[in-house]
mmCIF file of C-alpha atoms and ligand atoms in Angstrom:
data_model
loop_
_atom_site.group_PDB
_atom_site.id
_atom_site.type_symbol
_atom_site.label_atom_id
_atom_site.label_comp_id
_atom_site.label_asym_id
_atom_site.label_seq_id
_atom_site.Cartn_x
_atom_site.Cartn_y
_atom_site.Cartn_z
ATOM 1 C CA MET Z 1 4.603 -10.427 -12.403
ATOM 2 C CA LYS Z 2 6.914 -12.277 -10.016
ATOM 3 C CA ILE Z 3 5.896 -14.507 -7.078
ATOM 4 C CA ASN Z 4 8.099 -14.972 -4.004
ATOM 5 C CA VAL Z 5 7.051 -17.607 -1.465
ATOM 6 C CA TYR Z 6 8.546 -17.435 2.038
ATOM 7 C CA ASN Z 7 8.620 -20.056 4.769
ATOM 8 C CA ASP Z 8 6.903 -17.687 7.136
ATOM 9 C CA MET Z 9 5.708 -14.136 7.619
ATOM 10 C CA ASN Z 10 8.913 -13.049 9.347
ATOM 11 C CA SER Z 11 10.976 -13.938 6.275
ATOM 12 C CA LEU Z 12 8.541 -12.025 4.069
ATOM 13 C CA ILE Z 13 8.740 -8.996 6.340
ATOM 14 C CA ASP Z 14 12.536 -9.165 6.554
ATOM 15 C CA ASN Z 15 12.808 -9.066 2.764
ATOM 16 C CA MET Z 16 10.803 -5.835 2.665
ATOM 17 C CA VAL Z 17 12.825 -4.284 5.492
ATOM 18 C CA GLN Z 18 16.121 -5.031 3.774
ATOM 19 C CA ARG Z 19 14.873 -3.463 0.549
ATOM 20 C CA LEU Z 20 13.679 -0.338 2.349
ATOM 21 C CA ILE Z 21 17.071 0.054 4.025
ATOM 22 C CA ALA Z 22 18.839 -0.285 0.666
ATOM 23 C CA TYR Z 23 16.373 2.035 -1.099
ATOM 24 C CA SER Z 24 16.772 4.699 1.606
ATOM 25 C CA HIS Z 25 20.472 4.940 0.767
ATOM 26 C CA CYS Z 26 20.069 5.145 -3.010
ATOM 27 C CA GLN Z 27 20.925 8.406 -4.760
ATOM 28 C CA GLN Z 28 17.382 9.280 -5.894
ATOM 29 C CA ALA Z 29 16.575 12.741 -4.526
ATOM 30 C CA THR Z 30 13.004 11.999 -3.441
ATOM 31 C CA ILE Z 31 11.276 8.632 -3.101
ATOM 32 C CA HIS Z 32 7.488 8.459 -2.894
ATOM 33 C CA ILE Z 33 6.170 5.347 -1.160
ATOM 34 C CA ALA Z 34 2.448 4.545 -0.817
ATOM 35 C CA LEU Z 35 1.332 2.421 2.135
ATOM 36 C CA SER Z 36 -1.696 0.237 2.683
ATOM 37 C CA GLY Z 37 -3.558 -0.299 5.934
ATOM 38 C CA GLY Z 38 -4.687 -3.473 7.652
ATOM 39 C CA ASN Z 39 -2.754 -5.875 9.897
ATOM 40 C CA THR Z 40 0.182 -6.901 7.701
ATOM 41 C CA PRO Z 41 1.690 -3.401 7.705
ATOM 42 C CA LYS Z 42 1.639 -3.337 11.524
ATOM 43 C CA ARG Z 43 4.169 -6.190 11.629
ATOM 44 C CA LEU Z 44 6.173 -4.561 8.856
ATOM 45 C CA PHE Z 45 6.210 -1.200 10.649
ATOM 46 C CA GLU Z 46 7.424 -2.819 13.867
ATOM 47 C CA ALA Z 47 10.217 -4.628 12.007
ATOM 48 C CA ILE Z 48 11.269 -1.371 10.293
ATOM 49 C CA LYS Z 49 11.323 0.442 13.660
ATOM 50 C CA ILE Z 50 13.642 -2.231 15.061
ATOM 51 C CA ALA Z 51 15.810 -2.219 11.914
ATOM 52 C CA ASP Z 52 16.113 1.572 12.024
ATOM 53 C CA ALA Z 53 17.732 1.357 15.446
ATOM 54 C CA CYS Z 54 20.284 -1.153 14.171
ATOM 55 C CA TYR Z 55 20.933 -0.248 10.538
ATOM 56 C CA HIS Z 56 20.087 3.474 10.311
ATOM 57 C CA ILE Z 57 17.514 4.016 7.595
ATOM 58 C CA ASP Z 58 18.068 7.349 5.804
ATOM 59 C CA TRP Z 59 14.627 8.947 6.097
ATOM 60 C CA SER Z 60 15.684 12.199 4.463
ATOM 61 C CA ARG Z 61 14.580 11.305 0.942
ATOM 62 C CA LEU Z 62 11.563 9.135 1.791
ATOM 63 C CA HIS Z 63 8.012 10.478 1.495
ATOM 64 C CA PHE Z 64 5.115 8.326 2.624
ATOM 65 C CA TRP Z 65 1.589 8.456 1.231
ATOM 66 C CA TRP Z 66 -1.450 6.314 1.858
ATOM 67 C CA ILE Z 67 -3.141 4.032 -0.654
ATOM 68 C CA ASP Z 68 -6.376 4.348 1.275
ATOM 69 C CA GLU Z 69 -7.753 5.549 4.568
ATOM 70 C CA ARG Z 70 -10.654 4.905 6.836
ATOM 71 C CA CYS Z 71 -12.565 8.141 7.515
ATOM 72 C CA VAL Z 72 -11.940 8.079 11.251
ATOM 73 C CA SER Z 73 -9.797 10.194 13.575
ATOM 74 C CA TYR Z 74 -6.062 9.515 13.388
ATOM 75 C CA ARG Z 75 -6.377 8.520 17.047
ATOM 76 C CA HIS Z 76 -8.810 5.750 16.122
ATOM 77 C CA GLU Z 77 -7.250 2.267 16.134
ATOM 78 C CA GLU Z 78 -8.503 1.722 12.577
ATOM 79 C CA SER Z 79 -6.786 4.819 11.161
ATOM 80 C CA ASN Z 80 -4.167 3.702 8.641
ATOM 81 C CA TYR Z 81 -2.152 6.887 9.138
ATOM 82 C CA GLY Z 82 -2.610 6.751 12.904
ATOM 83 C CA THR Z 83 -1.475 3.126 12.956
ATOM 84 C CA ALA Z 84 1.624 3.909 10.881
ATOM 85 C CA LYS Z 85 2.536 6.763 13.239
ATOM 86 C CA ARG Z 86 1.950 4.725 16.373
ATOM 87 C CA TYR Z 87 3.847 1.668 15.105
ATOM 88 C CA LEU Z 88 6.635 3.416 13.205
ATOM 89 C CA PHE Z 89 6.828 7.106 12.416
ATOM 90 C CA ASP Z 90 6.563 8.326 16.023
ATOM 91 C CA HIS Z 91 9.710 6.300 16.738
ATOM 92 C CA VAL Z 92 12.051 7.287 13.902
ATOM 93 C CA ASN Z 93 13.780 10.447 12.739
ATOM 94 C CA ILE Z 94 11.482 11.381 9.860
ATOM 95 C CA ASN Z 95 10.392 14.907 9.036
ATOM 96 C CA LEU Z 96 6.608 14.996 9.545
ATOM 97 C CA ASN Z 97 6.387 17.005 6.309
ATOM 98 C CA HIS Z 98 7.365 13.767 4.599
ATOM 99 C CA LEU Z 99 4.145 12.101 5.760
ATOM 100 C CA HIS Z 100 1.130 12.759 3.555
ATOM 101 C CA PRO Z 101 -2.071 11.462 5.143
ATOM 102 C CA PHE Z 102 -5.574 11.904 3.814
ATOM 103 C CA ASN Z 103 -7.445 14.735 5.543
ATOM 104 C CA VAL Z 104 -10.081 12.812 7.454
ATOM 105 C CA GLU Z 105 -11.560 15.994 8.909
ATOM 106 C CA ARG Z 106 -13.312 16.592 5.578
ATOM 107 C CA PRO Z 107 -16.083 14.520 3.960
ATOM 108 C CA ALA Z 108 -14.611 11.607 1.997
ATOM 109 C CA GLU Z 109 -15.401 13.189 -1.374
ATOM 110 C CA GLN Z 110 -13.536 16.376 -0.435
ATOM 111 C CA SER Z 111 -10.701 14.417 1.156
ATOM 112 C CA ALA Z 112 -10.205 12.600 -2.141
ATOM 113 C CA ILE Z 113 -10.157 15.905 -4.054
ATOM 114 C CA ASP Z 114 -7.673 17.425 -1.584
ATOM 115 C CA TYR Z 115 -5.392 14.384 -1.865
ATOM 116 C CA VAL Z 116 -5.353 14.630 -5.643
ATOM 117 C CA GLN Z 117 -4.091 18.205 -5.282
ATOM 118 C CA GLN Z 118 -1.419 17.110 -2.812
ATOM 119 C CA MET Z 119 -0.229 14.383 -5.190
ATOM 120 C CA ARG Z 120 -0.297 16.741 -8.166
ATOM 121 C CA GLN Z 121 1.930 19.198 -6.321
ATOM 122 C CA SER Z 122 4.486 16.638 -5.157
ATOM 123 C CA ILE Z 123 4.676 13.521 -7.298
ATOM 124 C CA PRO Z 124 6.128 13.289 -10.820
ATOM 125 C CA LEU Z 125 3.486 12.576 -13.481
ATOM 126 C CA SER Z 126 3.540 9.941 -16.201
ATOM 127 C CA GLN Z 127 3.130 10.849 -19.871
ATOM 128 C CA ASN Z 128 -0.587 10.108 -19.538
ATOM 129 C CA GLY Z 129 -0.776 12.520 -16.617
ATOM 130 C CA PHE Z 130 -0.999 10.178 -13.624
ATOM 131 C CA PRO Z 131 1.258 10.348 -10.507
ATOM 132 C CA ILE Z 132 4.094 7.837 -10.487
ATOM 133 C CA PHE Z 133 4.789 6.332 -7.062
ATOM 134 C CA ASP Z 134 8.244 4.849 -6.716
ATOM 135 C CA TRP Z 135 7.022 2.044 -4.483
ATOM 136 C CA VAL Z 136 3.562 0.796 -3.507
ATOM 137 C CA TRP Z 137 2.994 -1.641 -0.662
ATOM 138 C CA LEU Z 138 -0.334 -3.386 -1.192
ATOM 139 C CA GLY Z 139 -2.268 -5.950 0.799
ATOM 140 C CA MET Z 140 -5.124 -8.127 -0.450
ATOM 141 C CA GLY Z 141 -8.305 -9.002 1.376
ATOM 142 C CA ALA Z 142 -9.726 -12.546 1.296
ATOM 143 C CA ASP Z 143 -12.474 -11.092 -0.922
ATOM 144 C CA GLY Z 144 -9.886 -10.021 -3.499
ATOM 145 C CA HIS Z 145 -9.920 -6.311 -2.670
ATOM 146 C CA VAL Z 146 -6.844 -4.114 -2.701
ATOM 147 C CA ALA Z 147 -6.659 -0.661 -1.165
ATOM 148 C CA SER Z 148 -10.324 0.141 -0.581
ATOM 149 C CA ILE Z 149 -11.242 -1.076 -4.048
ATOM 150 C CA PHE Z 150 -13.763 -3.758 -3.167
ATOM 151 C CA PRO Z 151 -15.632 -6.079 -5.548
ATOM 152 C CA HIS Z 152 -18.573 -4.095 -7.004
ATOM 153 C CA GLY Z 153 -17.213 -0.912 -5.412
ATOM 154 C CA VAL Z 154 -14.897 1.673 -6.978
ATOM 155 C CA SER Z 155 -14.545 0.811 -10.657
ATOM 156 C CA ILE Z 156 -11.347 -0.944 -11.672
ATOM 157 C CA ASP Z 157 -11.543 1.321 -14.767
ATOM 158 C CA SER Z 158 -11.877 4.586 -12.835
ATOM 159 C CA LEU Z 159 -9.722 7.327 -14.327
ATOM 160 C CA LYS Z 160 -9.947 9.402 -11.162
ATOM 161 C CA TRP Z 161 -6.848 9.457 -8.970
ATOM 162 C CA ALA Z 162 -8.760 8.992 -5.734
ATOM 163 C CA GLU Z 163 -12.345 8.168 -4.851
ATOM 164 C CA ALA Z 164 -14.655 8.121 -1.852
ATOM 165 C CA THR Z 165 -16.141 4.712 -1.116
ATOM 166 C CA TYR Z 166 -17.487 2.474 1.646
ATOM 167 C CA HIS Z 167 -16.516 -0.841 3.196
ATOM 168 C CA PRO Z 168 -19.144 -3.281 1.842
ATOM 169 C CA GLU Z 169 -19.786 -4.964 5.201
ATOM 170 C CA THR Z 170 -19.225 -2.265 7.815
ATOM 171 C CA ASN Z 171 -20.348 0.612 5.577
ATOM 172 C CA GLN Z 172 -17.350 2.517 6.954
ATOM 173 C CA SER Z 173 -16.549 5.607 4.897
ATOM 174 C CA ARG Z 174 -13.254 5.279 3.064
ATOM 175 C CA VAL Z 175 -11.073 7.137 0.579
ATOM 176 C CA THR Z 176 -8.846 5.216 -1.810
ATOM 177 C CA LEU Z 177 -6.414 5.693 -4.651
ATOM 178 C CA THR Z 178 -7.558 4.023 -7.844
ATOM 179 C CA LEU Z 179 -5.918 1.330 -9.937
ATOM 180 C CA ALA Z 180 -5.220 4.022 -12.544
ATOM 181 C CA VAL Z 181 -2.746 5.512 -10.044
ATOM 182 C CA ILE Z 182 -1.573 2.273 -8.416
ATOM 183 C CA ASN Z 183 -0.660 0.779 -11.797
ATOM 184 C CA GLN Z 184 1.582 3.725 -12.667
ATOM 185 C CA ALA Z 185 3.971 2.747 -9.866
ATOM 186 C CA LYS Z 186 7.557 1.795 -10.627
ATOM 187 C CA ARG Z 187 7.285 -1.086 -8.188
ATOM 188 C CA ILE Z 188 4.332 -2.752 -6.465
ATOM 189 C CA ASP Z 189 4.831 -5.277 -3.673
ATOM 190 C CA MET Z 190 1.747 -7.287 -2.792
ATOM 191 C CA LEU Z 191 2.105 -8.701 0.707
ATOM 192 C CA VAL Z 192 -0.256 -11.617 1.385
ATOM 193 C CA SER Z 193 -0.077 -14.040 4.287
ATOM 194 C CA GLY Z 194 -2.233 -16.604 6.001
ATOM 195 C CA ARG Z 195 -4.341 -19.593 5.020
ATOM 196 C CA ALA Z 196 -7.520 -17.510 4.840
ATOM 197 C CA LYS Z 197 -6.237 -15.908 1.625
ATOM 198 C CA ALA Z 198 -4.971 -19.072 -0.094
ATOM 199 C CA LYS Z 199 -8.161 -19.615 -2.105
ATOM 200 C CA MET Z 200 -8.236 -16.038 -3.399
ATOM 201 C CA VAL Z 201 -4.499 -16.140 -4.158
ATOM 202 C CA GLN Z 202 -5.103 -19.268 -6.241
ATOM 203 C CA LYS Z 203 -7.986 -17.562 -8.085
ATOM 204 C CA ILE Z 204 -6.059 -14.348 -8.739
ATOM 205 C CA LEU Z 205 -2.786 -15.985 -9.805
ATOM 206 C CA SER Z 206 -4.458 -18.577 -12.015
ATOM 207 C CA ASN Z 207 -4.880 -17.555 -15.622
ATOM 208 C CA ASN Z 208 -8.626 -17.932 -15.374
ATOM 209 C CA VAL Z 209 -10.011 -14.927 -17.227
ATOM 210 C CA ALA Z 210 -13.362 -15.417 -15.490
ATOM 211 C CA VAL Z 211 -11.744 -14.260 -12.257
ATOM 212 C CA ASP Z 212 -12.937 -10.721 -11.721
ATOM 213 C CA TYR Z 213 -11.588 -9.389 -8.437
ATOM 214 C CA PRO Z 214 -9.809 -6.054 -8.025
ATOM 215 C CA ALA Z 215 -6.502 -7.716 -7.016
ATOM 216 C CA ARG Z 216 -6.361 -9.318 -10.479
ATOM 217 C CA TYR Z 217 -6.096 -5.858 -12.031
ATOM 218 C CA VAL Z 218 -2.942 -4.854 -10.171
ATOM 219 C CA GLN Z 219 -0.838 -4.807 -13.322
ATOM 220 C CA PRO Z 220 1.686 -1.960 -13.422
ATOM 221 C CA GLU Z 221 1.905 -0.396 -16.874
ATOM 222 C CA THR Z 222 5.684 -0.191 -16.963
ATOM 223 C CA GLY Z 223 6.735 -1.057 -13.416
ATOM 224 C CA GLN Z 224 7.253 -4.365 -11.654
ATOM 225 C CA CYS Z 225 4.734 -6.224 -9.472
ATOM 226 C CA VAL Z 226 5.976 -8.817 -7.018
ATOM 227 C CA TRP Z 227 3.642 -10.992 -4.945
ATOM 228 C CA HIS Z 228 5.161 -11.914 -1.581
ATOM 229 C CA LEU Z 229 3.366 -14.912 -0.072
ATOM 230 C CA ASP Z 230 3.996 -16.955 3.004
ATOM 231 C CA GLN Z 231 3.608 -20.740 2.670
ATOM 232 C CA LYS Z 232 0.046 -20.621 4.041
ATOM 233 C CA ALA Z 233 -1.179 -18.063 1.527
ATOM 234 C CA ALA Z 234 0.619 -19.936 -1.270
ATOM 235 C CA GLY Z 235 -0.777 -23.312 -0.152
ATOM 236 C CA LEU Z 236 -3.046 -23.792 -3.198
ATOM 237 C CA ILE Z 237 -0.784 -22.572 -6.003
ATOM 238 C CA SER Z 238 1.685 -24.835 -7.777
ATOM 239 C CA ASN Z 239 5.358 -24.150 -7.207
ATOM 240 C CA ASP Z 240 6.355 -24.522 -10.869
HETATM 241 C C1 6PG C 1 -7.023 -1.341 4.394
HETATM 242 C C2 6PG C 1 -6.033 -1.863 3.385
HETATM 243 C C3 6PG C 1 -6.543 -3.141 2.776
HETATM 244 C C4 6PG C 1 -5.602 -4.230 3.261
HETATM 245 C C5 6PG C 1 -6.156 -5.599 2.982
HETATM 246 C C6 6PG C 1 -5.253 -6.669 3.600
HETATM 247 O O1 6PG C 1 -7.066 -0.121 4.635
HETATM 248 O O2 6PG C 1 -7.675 -2.199 5.012
HETATM 249 O O3 6PG C 1 -5.604 -0.960 2.519
HETATM 250 O O4 6PG C 1 -6.582 -3.135 1.380
HETATM 251 O O5 6PG C 1 -4.338 -4.078 2.613
HETATM 252 O O6 6PG C 1 -7.444 -5.670 3.575
HETATM 253 O O7 6PG C 1 -5.208 -6.442 4.976
HETATM 254 P P1 6PG C 1 -4.319 -7.386 5.960
HETATM 255 O O8 6PG C 1 -2.914 -6.966 5.754
HETATM 256 O O9 6PG C 1 -4.845 -7.065 7.336
HETATM 257 O O10 6PG C 1 -4.574 -8.777 5.557
#
């Protein structure tokens, strides 16, 4: 695992944008990228939209999937897919067939089953039969959750590809990919900013085996995981 600390959120975001631009021009025929929800991606999406106008991102080989989704209409402000469309995909030249949202018209359990079929039909599988995303963009909650894998929620050991679950405080119905899928990715970027997460960052990145939060189990089997922190989120970890 690698840790990058940036002076501020804009520098963190710019690093991701530059890598997306470069990746979009690589020779790989199809690139499967899985996106998280929440607030951090909104700033990233806006920066990508601006960059696309200046540097021409080649969208032709990029396919976007979602790490998790809130079971609300795409028009709802909390929809991860709806947010990505409003902030980015409605403004760039991407084929809508390259966007693979969860079907939130179905009950969460069925939406998870449908998504597994979609992934099975489109994404290369690892030797142990799990889909291999080329790039996963993760966020982390202050409670140590990633995706919609909350403490005491979906099992970190689940061998399913996707599961129905609930937000522990709002009880909002969710669907989420599991760590079994996330950890097959070739590259995972964990984007964490703000002072509110500094304590959890310190817990997760310490070597304290007693720490038992989902974010600790983001450990790609063969791929690379990079934590991108702004100074505030990195405030309690040593720089050595
Ligand atoms: C979601 C996300 C969730 C998010 C973290 C961090 O649907 O809410 O998948 O896991 O990444 O809660 O969110 P922020 O980027 O808003 O801090």
